[in-house]
Coordinates of C-alpha atoms and ligand atoms in Angstrom, one line a residue:
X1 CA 86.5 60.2 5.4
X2 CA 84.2 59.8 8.4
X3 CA 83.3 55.9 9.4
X4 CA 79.8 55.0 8.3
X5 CA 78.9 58.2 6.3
X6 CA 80.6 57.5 3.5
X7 CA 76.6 57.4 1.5
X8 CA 76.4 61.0 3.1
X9 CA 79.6 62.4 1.4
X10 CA 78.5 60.4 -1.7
X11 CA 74.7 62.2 -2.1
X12 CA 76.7 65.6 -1.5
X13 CA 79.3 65.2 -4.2
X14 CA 76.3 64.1 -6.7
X15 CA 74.7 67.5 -6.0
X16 CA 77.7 69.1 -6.7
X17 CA 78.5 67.3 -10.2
X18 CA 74.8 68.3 -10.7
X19 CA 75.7 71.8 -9.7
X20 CA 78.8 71.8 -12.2
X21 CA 76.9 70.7 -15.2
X22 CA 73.6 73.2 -15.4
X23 CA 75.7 76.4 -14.8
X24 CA 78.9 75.9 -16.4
X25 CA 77.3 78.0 -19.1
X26 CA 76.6 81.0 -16.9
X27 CA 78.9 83.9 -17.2
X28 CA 82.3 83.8 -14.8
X29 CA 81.9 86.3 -11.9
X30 CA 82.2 89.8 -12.5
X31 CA 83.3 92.1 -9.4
X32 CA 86.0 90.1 -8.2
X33 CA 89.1 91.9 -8.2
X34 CA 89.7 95.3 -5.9
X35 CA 88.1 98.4 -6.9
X36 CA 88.9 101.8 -6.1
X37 CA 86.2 103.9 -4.1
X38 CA 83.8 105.5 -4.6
X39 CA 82.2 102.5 -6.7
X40 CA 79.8 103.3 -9.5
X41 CA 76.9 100.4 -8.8
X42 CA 73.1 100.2 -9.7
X43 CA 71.5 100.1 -6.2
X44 CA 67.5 98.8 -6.0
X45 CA 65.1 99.1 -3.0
X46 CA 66.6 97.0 -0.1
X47 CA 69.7 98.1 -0.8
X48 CA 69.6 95.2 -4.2
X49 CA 72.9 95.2 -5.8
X50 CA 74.5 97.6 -3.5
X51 CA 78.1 97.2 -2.8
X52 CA 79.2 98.1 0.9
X53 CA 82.5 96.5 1.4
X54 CA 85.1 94.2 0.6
X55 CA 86.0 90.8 2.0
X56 CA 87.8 87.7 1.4
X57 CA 85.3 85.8 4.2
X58 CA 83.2 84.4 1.3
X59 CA 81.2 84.6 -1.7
X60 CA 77.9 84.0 -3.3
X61 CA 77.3 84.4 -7.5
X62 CA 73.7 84.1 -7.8
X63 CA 74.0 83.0 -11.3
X64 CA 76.2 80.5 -11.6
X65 CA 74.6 78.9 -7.8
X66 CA 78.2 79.0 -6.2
X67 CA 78.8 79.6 -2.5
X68 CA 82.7 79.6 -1.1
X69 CA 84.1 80.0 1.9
X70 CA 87.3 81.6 1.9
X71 CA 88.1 79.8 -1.6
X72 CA 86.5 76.4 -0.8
X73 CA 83.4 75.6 -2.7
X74 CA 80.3 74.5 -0.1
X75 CA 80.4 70.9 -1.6
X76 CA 83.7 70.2 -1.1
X77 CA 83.5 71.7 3.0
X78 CA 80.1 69.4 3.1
X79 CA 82.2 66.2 1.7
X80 CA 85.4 66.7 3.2
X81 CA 85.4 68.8 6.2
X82 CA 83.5 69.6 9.7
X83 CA 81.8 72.8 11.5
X84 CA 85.1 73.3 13.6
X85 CA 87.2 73.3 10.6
X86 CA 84.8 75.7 8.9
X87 CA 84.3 77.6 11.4
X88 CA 88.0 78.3 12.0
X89 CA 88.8 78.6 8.3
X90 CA 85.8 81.8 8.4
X91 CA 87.5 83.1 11.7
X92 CA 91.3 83.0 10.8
X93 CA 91.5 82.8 6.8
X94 CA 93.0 78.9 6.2
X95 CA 92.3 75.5 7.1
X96 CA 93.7 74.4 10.9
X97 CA 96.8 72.4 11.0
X98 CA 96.0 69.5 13.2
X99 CA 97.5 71.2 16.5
X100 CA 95.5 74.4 15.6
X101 CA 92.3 72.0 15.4
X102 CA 92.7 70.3 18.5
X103 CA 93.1 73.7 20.2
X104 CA 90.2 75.0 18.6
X105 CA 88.3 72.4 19.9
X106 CA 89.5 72.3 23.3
X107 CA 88.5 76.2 23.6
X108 CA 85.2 75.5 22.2
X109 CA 84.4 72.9 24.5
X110 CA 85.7 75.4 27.5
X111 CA 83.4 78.0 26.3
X112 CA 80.8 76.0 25.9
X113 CA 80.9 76.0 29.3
X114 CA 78.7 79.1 30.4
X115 CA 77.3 78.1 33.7
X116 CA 76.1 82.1 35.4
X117 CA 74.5 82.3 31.7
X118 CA 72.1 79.1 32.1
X119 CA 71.7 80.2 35.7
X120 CA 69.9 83.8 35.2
X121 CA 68.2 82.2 31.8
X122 CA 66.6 80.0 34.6
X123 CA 64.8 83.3 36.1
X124 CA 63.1 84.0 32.7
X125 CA 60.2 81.9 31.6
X126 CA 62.8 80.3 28.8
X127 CA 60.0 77.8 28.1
X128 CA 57.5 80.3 27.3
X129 CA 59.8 82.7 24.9
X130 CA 60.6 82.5 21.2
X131 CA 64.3 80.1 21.3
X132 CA 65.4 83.3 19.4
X133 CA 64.5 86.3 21.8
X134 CA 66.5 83.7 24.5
X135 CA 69.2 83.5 22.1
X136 CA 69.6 87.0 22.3
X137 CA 69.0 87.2 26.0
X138 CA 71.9 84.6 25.9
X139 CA 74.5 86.7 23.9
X140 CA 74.1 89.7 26.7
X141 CA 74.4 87.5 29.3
X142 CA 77.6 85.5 28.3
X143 CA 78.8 89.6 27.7
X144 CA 78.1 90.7 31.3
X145 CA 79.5 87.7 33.1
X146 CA 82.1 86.6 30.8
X147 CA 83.8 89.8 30.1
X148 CA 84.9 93.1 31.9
X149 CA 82.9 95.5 29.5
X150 CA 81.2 97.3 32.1
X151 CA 83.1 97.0 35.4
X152 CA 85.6 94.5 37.4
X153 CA 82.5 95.4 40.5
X154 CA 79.8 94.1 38.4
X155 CA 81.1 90.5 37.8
X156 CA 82.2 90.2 41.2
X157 CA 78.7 91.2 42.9
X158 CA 77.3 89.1 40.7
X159 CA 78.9 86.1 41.8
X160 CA 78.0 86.6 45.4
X161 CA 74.2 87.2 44.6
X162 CA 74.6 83.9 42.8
X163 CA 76.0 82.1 45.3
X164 CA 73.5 83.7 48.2
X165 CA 70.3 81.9 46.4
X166 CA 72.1 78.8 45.2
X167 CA 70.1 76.7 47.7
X168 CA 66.7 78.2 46.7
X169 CA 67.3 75.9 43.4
X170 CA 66.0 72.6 43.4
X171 CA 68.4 69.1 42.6
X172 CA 68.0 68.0 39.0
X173 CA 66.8 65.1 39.1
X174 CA 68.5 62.7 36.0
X175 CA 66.3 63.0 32.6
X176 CA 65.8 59.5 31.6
X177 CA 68.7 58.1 29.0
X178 CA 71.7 60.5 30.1
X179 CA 74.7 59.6 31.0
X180 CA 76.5 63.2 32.1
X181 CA 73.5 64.8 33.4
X182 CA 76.0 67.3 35.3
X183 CA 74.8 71.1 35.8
X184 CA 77.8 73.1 37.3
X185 CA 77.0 76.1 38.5
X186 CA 80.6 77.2 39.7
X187 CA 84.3 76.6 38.7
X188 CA 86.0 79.5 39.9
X189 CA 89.1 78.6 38.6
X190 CA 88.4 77.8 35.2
X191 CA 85.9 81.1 35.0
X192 CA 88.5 83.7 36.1
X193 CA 90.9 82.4 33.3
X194 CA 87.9 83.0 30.8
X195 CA 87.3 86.2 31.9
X196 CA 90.8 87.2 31.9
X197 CA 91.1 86.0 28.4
X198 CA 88.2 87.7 27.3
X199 CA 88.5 90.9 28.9
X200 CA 87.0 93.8 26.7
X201 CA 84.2 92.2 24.3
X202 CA 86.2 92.4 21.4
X203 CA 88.7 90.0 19.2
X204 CA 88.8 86.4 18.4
X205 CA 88.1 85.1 22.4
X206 CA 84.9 86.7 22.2
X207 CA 84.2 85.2 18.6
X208 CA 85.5 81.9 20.2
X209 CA 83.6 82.5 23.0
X210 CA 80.2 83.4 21.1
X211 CA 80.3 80.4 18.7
X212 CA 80.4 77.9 21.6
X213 CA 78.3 79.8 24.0
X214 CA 75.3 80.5 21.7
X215 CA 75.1 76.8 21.3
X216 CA 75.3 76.1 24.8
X217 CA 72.2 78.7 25.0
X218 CA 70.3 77.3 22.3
X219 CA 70.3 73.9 23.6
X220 CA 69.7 75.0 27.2
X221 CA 66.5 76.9 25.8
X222 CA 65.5 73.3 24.1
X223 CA 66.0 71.4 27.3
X224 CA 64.2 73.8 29.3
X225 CA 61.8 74.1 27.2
X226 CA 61.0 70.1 26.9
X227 CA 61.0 70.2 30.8
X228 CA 64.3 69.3 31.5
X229 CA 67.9 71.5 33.1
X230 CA 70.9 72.2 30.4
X231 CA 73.5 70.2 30.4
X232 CA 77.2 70.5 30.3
X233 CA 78.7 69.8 26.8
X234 CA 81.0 66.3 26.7
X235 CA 84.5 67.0 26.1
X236 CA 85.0 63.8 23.8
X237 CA 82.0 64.5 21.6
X238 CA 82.5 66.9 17.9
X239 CA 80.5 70.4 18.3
X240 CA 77.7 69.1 15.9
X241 CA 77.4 65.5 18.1
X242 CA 77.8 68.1 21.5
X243 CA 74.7 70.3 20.0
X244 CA 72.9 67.4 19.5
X245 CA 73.5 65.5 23.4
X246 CA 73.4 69.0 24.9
X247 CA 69.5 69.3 23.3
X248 CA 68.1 66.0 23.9
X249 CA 70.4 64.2 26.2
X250 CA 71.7 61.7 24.2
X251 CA 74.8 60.9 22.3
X252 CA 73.4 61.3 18.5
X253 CA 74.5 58.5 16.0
X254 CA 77.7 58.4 13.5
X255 CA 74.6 59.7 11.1
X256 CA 72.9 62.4 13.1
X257 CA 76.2 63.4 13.6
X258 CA 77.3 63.7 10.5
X259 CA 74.0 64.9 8.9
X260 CA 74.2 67.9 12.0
X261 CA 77.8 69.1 11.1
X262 CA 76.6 69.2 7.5
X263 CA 73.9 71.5 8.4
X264 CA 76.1 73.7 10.6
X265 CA 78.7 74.2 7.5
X266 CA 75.7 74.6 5.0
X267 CA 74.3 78.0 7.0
X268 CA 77.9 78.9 8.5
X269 CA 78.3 82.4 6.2
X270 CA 76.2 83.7 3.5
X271 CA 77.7 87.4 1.4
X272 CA 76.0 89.9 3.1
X273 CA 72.5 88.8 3.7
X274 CA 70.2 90.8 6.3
X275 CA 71.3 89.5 9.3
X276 CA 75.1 89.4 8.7
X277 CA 74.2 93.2 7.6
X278 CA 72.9 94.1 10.7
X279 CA 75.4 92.8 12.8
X280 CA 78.1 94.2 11.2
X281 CA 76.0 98.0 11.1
X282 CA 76.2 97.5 15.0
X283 CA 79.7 96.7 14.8
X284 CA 80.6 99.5 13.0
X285 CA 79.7 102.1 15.4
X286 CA 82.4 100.4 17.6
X287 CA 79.7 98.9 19.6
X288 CA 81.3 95.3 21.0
X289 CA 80.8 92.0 19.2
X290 CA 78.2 90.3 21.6
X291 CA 76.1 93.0 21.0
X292 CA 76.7 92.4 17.1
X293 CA 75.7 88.6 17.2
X294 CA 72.7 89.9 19.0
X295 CA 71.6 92.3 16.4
X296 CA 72.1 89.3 13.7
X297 CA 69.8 87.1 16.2
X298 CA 67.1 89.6 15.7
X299 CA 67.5 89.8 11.8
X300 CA 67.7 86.2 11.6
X301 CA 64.6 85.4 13.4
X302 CA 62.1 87.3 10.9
X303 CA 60.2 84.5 8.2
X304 CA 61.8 86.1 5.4
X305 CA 65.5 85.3 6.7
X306 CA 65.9 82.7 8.7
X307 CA 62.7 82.2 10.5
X308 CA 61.5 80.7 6.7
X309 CA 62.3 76.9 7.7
X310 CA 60.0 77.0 10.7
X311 CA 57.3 78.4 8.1
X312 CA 57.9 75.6 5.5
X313 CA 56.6 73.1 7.6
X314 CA 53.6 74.7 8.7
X315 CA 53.0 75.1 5.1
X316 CA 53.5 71.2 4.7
X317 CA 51.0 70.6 7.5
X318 CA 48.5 72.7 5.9
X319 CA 49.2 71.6 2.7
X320 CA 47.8 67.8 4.4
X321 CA 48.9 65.6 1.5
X322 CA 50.6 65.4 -2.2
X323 CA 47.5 65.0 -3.7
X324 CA 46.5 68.4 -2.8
X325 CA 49.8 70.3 -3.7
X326 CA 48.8 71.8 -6.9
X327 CA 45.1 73.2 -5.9
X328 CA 47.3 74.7 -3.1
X329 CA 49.9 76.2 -4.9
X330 CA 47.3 77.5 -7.9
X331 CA 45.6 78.9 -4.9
X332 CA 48.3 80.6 -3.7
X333 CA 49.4 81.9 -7.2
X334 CA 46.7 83.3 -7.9
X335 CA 46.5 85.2 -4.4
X336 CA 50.3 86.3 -5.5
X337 CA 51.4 85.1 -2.2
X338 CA 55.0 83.9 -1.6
X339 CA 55.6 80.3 -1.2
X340 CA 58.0 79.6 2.1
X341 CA 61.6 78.5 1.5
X342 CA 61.4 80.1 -2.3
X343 CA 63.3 82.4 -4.1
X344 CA 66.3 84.7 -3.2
X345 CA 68.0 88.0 -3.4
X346 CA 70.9 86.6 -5.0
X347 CA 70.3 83.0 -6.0
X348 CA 69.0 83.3 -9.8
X349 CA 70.1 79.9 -10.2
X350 CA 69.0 76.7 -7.6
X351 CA 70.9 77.7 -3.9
X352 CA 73.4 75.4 -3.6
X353 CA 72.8 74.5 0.2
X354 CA 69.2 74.1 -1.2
X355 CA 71.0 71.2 -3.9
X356 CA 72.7 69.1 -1.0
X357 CA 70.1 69.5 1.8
X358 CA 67.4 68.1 -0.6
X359 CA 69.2 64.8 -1.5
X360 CA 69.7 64.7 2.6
X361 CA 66.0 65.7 3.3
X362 CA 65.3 62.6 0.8
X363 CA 67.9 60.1 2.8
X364 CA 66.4 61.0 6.1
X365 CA 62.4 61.3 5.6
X366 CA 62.8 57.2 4.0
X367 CA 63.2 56.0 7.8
X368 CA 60.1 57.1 8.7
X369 CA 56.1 57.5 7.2
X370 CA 55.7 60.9 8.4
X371 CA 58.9 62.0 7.0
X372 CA 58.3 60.0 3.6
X373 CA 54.8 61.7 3.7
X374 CA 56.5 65.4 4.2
X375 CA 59.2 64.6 2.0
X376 CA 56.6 63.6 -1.1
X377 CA 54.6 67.0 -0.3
X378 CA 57.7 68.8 -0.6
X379 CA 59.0 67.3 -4.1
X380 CA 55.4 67.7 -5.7
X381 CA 55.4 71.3 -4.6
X382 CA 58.9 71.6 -5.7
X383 CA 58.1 70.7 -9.2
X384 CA 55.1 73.0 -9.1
X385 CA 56.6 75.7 -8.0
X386 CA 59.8 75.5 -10.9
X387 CA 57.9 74.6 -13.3
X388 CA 55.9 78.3 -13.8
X389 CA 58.0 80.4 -11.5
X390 CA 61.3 78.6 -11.9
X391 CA 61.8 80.0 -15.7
X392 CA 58.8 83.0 -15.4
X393 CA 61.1 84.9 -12.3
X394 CA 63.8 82.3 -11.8
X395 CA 62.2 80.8 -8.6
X396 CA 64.2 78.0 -6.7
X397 CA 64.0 76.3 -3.6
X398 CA 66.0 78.4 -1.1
X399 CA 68.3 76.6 2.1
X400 CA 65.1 76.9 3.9
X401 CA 62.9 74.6 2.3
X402 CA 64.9 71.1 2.8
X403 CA 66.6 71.9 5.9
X404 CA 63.3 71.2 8.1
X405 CA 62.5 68.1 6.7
X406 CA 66.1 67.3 7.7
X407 CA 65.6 68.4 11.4
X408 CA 62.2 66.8 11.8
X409 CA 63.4 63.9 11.2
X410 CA 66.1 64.1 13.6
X411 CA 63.3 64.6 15.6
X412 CA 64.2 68.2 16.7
X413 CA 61.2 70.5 17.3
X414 CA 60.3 73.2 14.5
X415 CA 61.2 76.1 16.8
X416 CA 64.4 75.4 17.1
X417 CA 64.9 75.0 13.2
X418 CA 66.2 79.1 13.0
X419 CA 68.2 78.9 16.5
X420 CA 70.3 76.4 14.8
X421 CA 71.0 78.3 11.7
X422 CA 71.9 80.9 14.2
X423 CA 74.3 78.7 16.2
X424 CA 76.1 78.0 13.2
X425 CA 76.0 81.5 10.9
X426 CA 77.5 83.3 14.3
X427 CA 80.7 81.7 12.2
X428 CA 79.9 83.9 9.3
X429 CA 79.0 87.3 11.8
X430 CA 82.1 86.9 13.6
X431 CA 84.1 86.5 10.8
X432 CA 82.4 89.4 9.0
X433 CA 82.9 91.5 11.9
X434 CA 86.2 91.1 12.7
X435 CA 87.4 91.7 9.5
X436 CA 84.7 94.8 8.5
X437 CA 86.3 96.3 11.8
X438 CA 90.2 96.4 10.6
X439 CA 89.1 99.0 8.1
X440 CA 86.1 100.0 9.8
X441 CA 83.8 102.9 8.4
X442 CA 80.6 103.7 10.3
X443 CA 77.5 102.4 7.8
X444 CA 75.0 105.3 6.7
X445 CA 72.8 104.7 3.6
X446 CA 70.8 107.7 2.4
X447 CA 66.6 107.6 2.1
X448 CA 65.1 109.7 -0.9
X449 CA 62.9 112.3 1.0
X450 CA 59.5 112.6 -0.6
X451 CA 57.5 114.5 2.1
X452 CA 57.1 118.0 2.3
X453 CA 59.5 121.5 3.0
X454 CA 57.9 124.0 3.7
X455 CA 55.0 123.0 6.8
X456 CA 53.9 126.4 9.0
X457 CA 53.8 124.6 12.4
X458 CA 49.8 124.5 13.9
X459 CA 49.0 125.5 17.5
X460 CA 47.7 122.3 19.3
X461 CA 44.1 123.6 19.3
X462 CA 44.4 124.2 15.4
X463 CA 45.0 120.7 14.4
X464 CA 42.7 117.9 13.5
X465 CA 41.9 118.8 9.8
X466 CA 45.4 118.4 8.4
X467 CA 46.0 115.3 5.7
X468 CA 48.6 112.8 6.0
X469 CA 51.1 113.4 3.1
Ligands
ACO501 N1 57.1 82.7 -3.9 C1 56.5 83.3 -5.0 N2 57.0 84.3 -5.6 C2 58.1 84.9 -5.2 C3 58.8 84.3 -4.1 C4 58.2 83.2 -3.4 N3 58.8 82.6 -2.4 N4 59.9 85.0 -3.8 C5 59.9 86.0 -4.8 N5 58.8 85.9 -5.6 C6 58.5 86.8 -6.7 C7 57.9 88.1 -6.1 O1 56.6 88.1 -6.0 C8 58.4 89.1 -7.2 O2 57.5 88.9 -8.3 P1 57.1 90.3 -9.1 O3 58.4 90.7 -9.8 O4 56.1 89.8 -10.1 O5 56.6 91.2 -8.2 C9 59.8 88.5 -7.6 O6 59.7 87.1 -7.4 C10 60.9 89.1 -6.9 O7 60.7 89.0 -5.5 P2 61.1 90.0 -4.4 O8 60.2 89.9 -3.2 O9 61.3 91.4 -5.0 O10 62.5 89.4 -4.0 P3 63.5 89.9 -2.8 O11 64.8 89.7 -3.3 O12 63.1 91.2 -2.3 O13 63.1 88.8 -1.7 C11 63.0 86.8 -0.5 C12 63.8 87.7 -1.5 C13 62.7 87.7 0.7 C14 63.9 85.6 -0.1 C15 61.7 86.3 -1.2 O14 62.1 85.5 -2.3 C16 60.8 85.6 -0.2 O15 60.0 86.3 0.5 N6 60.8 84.2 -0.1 C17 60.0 83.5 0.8 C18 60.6 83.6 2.2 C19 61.9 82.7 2.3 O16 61.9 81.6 1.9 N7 62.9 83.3 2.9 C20 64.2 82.6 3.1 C21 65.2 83.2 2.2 S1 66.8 82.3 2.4 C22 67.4 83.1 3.8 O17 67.2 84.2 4.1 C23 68.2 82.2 4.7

């Protein structure tokens, strides 16, 4: 399908003959056809097994390892398609007919462009700050320019304050190896139709416009942060290839590419894990989407969400070597401590983004010692790991344990492993969103009370001697 990658589709429809043959005994999926509310459901602590809504965005049986997007298993979308495909499949229900793609495109690479954005992330200390909390600080920044949420006045003044101190900043020199080092701080033109189009925070625009702006913010906080300016995304290249020259400056190989838009369809939409929870509780008190995204930024970033790749390979570097994988993990046992990048809420069986990023992780780490090194640590531990708490609690490697192997050796920085799981699942938030909202009721779980009735209130000078419940 794609020149030169053709031993990159190949490793990912192995994992997914692999994936047919251990659960093909596991019961079909229960839960599948509509219901009528209120629904009778056995809910656990977290909200386990509770069912909130329906959707046809995607789906995740735990059992059977499956993951689909809109009817499309993950392995077929990994072999077969790309991010803007996927993405746009999430957003608008089918696959894009070729017209529809190229349009897609175009408008991703014109909201990519998010010059005011990059300009007052330059007045924070970017290179100081978690890539997430700028991430955030990204998505409310693209809302305030980009759209008229607050007022016509605002947008407007703020243009003129920008242009008052545009000589205060400094030429950017050229970072060595680009070819478009070009920084654009104003197309009036070109603006005025975005913010026209995206006028009131809400439908698809915005989703558009969040899905190529986060990127654009993510790999401004990267270049900043290595001591360089952003850049502005290249029209000709694909969104993984664009993420990729937008971080370090360079036009990524057919491979990185290829091995980049794999990893952006892999975390694209998960069911309703935390962070696509908590954007869609925002957007369901008719708060705007931006906001949204930026509520699942925040739930992503935690270590036992997304923030668990950056974890894994701290736990590889203080693992040291293979050798000393088992005393580790025993150690660790023991101490009943989790192990980074295992287990899941709903994954009973191995994850299936966990099955195609391994045989990648693999590929990738054999160019290089250091990877082959990180890579052997993480098989040994692996086997460790399945081998007791595989069948004890049904224990597998998670999406988070191959995909920083991948990234290191792509030579992308750890801290950036959860912003790029966020650049890509803003696909699945959108999606989620938008279609939570066309049958929108506000989400209000209950908490059991447990503390006490009937309290006579104490005078300020009378307390001291009370016991916390
Ligand atoms: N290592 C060792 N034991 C584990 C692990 C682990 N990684 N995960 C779960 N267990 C054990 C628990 O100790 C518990 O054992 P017990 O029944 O004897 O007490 C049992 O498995 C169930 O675990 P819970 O914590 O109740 O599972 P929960 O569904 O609440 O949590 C979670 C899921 C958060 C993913 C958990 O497995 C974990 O903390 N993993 C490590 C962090 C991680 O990799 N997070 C990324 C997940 S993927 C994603 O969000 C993108």
């Amino acid at each position: 399908m794609r020149g030169g990658t053709q031993e990159i589709t190949d490793l990912i429809l192995n994992a997914k003959e692999r994936a047919i043959k251990e659960t093909s005994h596991e019961p079909e999926p229960e839960l599948t056809q509509p219901q009528k509310w209120p629904i009778n459901c056995t809910v656990g602590p977290g909200l386990e097994g509770a069912i909130a809504c329906e959707t046809k965005v995607g789906y995740v049986n735990g059992a059977k390892g499956w993951l689909i997007y809109r009817g499309y298993n993950i392995f077929d979308l990994c072999a077969y398609s790309t991010f803007e495909e996927v993405s746009y499949l999430l957003l608008h229900g089918l696959l894009p007919t070729a017209t529809q793609l190229e349009a897609f495109k175009k408008k991703l690479v014109q909201y990519a462009h998010i010059p005011y954005t990059k300009r007052l992330l330059l007045s924070f200390p970017v290179e100081k700050m978690n890539p997430m909390a700028v991430l955030r600080l990204g998505t409310s920044f693209m809302r305030q320019e980009f759209t008229d949420v607050e007022s016509e006045d605002y947008i407007a003044d703020t243009v003129r304050i920008i242009n008052a101190d545009e000589d205060s900043i400094p030429m950017e020199t050229k970072p060595m190896g680009e070819e478009h080092a070009i920084y654009e701080f104003r197309r009036e033109e070109r603006e005025k139709k975005i913010r026209d189009e995206l006028k009131g925070a809400g439908g698809d625009e915005s989703c558009h416009h969040l899905l190529a702006g986060v990127a654009s913010v993510m790999a401004a906080a990267a270049r900043l942060r290595a001591g360089g300016y952003p850049l502005e995304p290249d029209p000709e290249l694909s969104f993984a290839a664009n993420l990729l020259y937008m971080m370090n400056g360079k036009v990524p190989s057919p491979l990185e590419e290829r091995i980049m838009d794999v990893a952006l369809i892999l975390h694209a939409d998960h069911g309703m894990n935390a962070s696509t929870f908590a954007s869609m509780v925002v957007a369901s008190t008719l708060s705007d989407i931006y906001l949204s995204v930026g509520a699942g930024i925040a739930a992503l970033q935690g270590p036992l969400h997304g923030g668990a790749n950056e974890k894994v390979i701290e736990m590889f570097h203080e693992i040291g070597t293979e050798a000393q994988v088992k005393a580790w993990f025993e150690k660790k046992r023991a101490a009943k401590e989790k192990i980074m990048g295992f287990g899941h809420r709903v994954y009973k069986a191995y994850d299936p983004r966990a099955r195609v990023l391994a045989p990648l992780a693999e590929y990738m780490s054999n160019k290089s010692p250091e990877g082959k090194k990180m890579f052997g640590i993480a098989k040994a531990l692996e086997n460790e790991v399945v081998s007791t708490l595989g069948s004890e609690k049904k224990i597998f490697p998670n999406v988070d344990f191959y995909s920083g192997i991948v990234y290191t050796c792509m030579g992308i920085a750890p801290e950036f492993f959860t912003p790029i799981f966020a650049v890509s699942r803003v696909a699945g938030w959108t999606a989620r969103v938008q279609e939570y909202l066309k049958n929108n009721r506000i989400f209000r779980p209950r908490a059991m009370y447990l503390g006490a009735f009937d309290k006579e209130y104490t005078p300020l000078e009378q307390r001291g001697n009370e016991k916390k419940d």
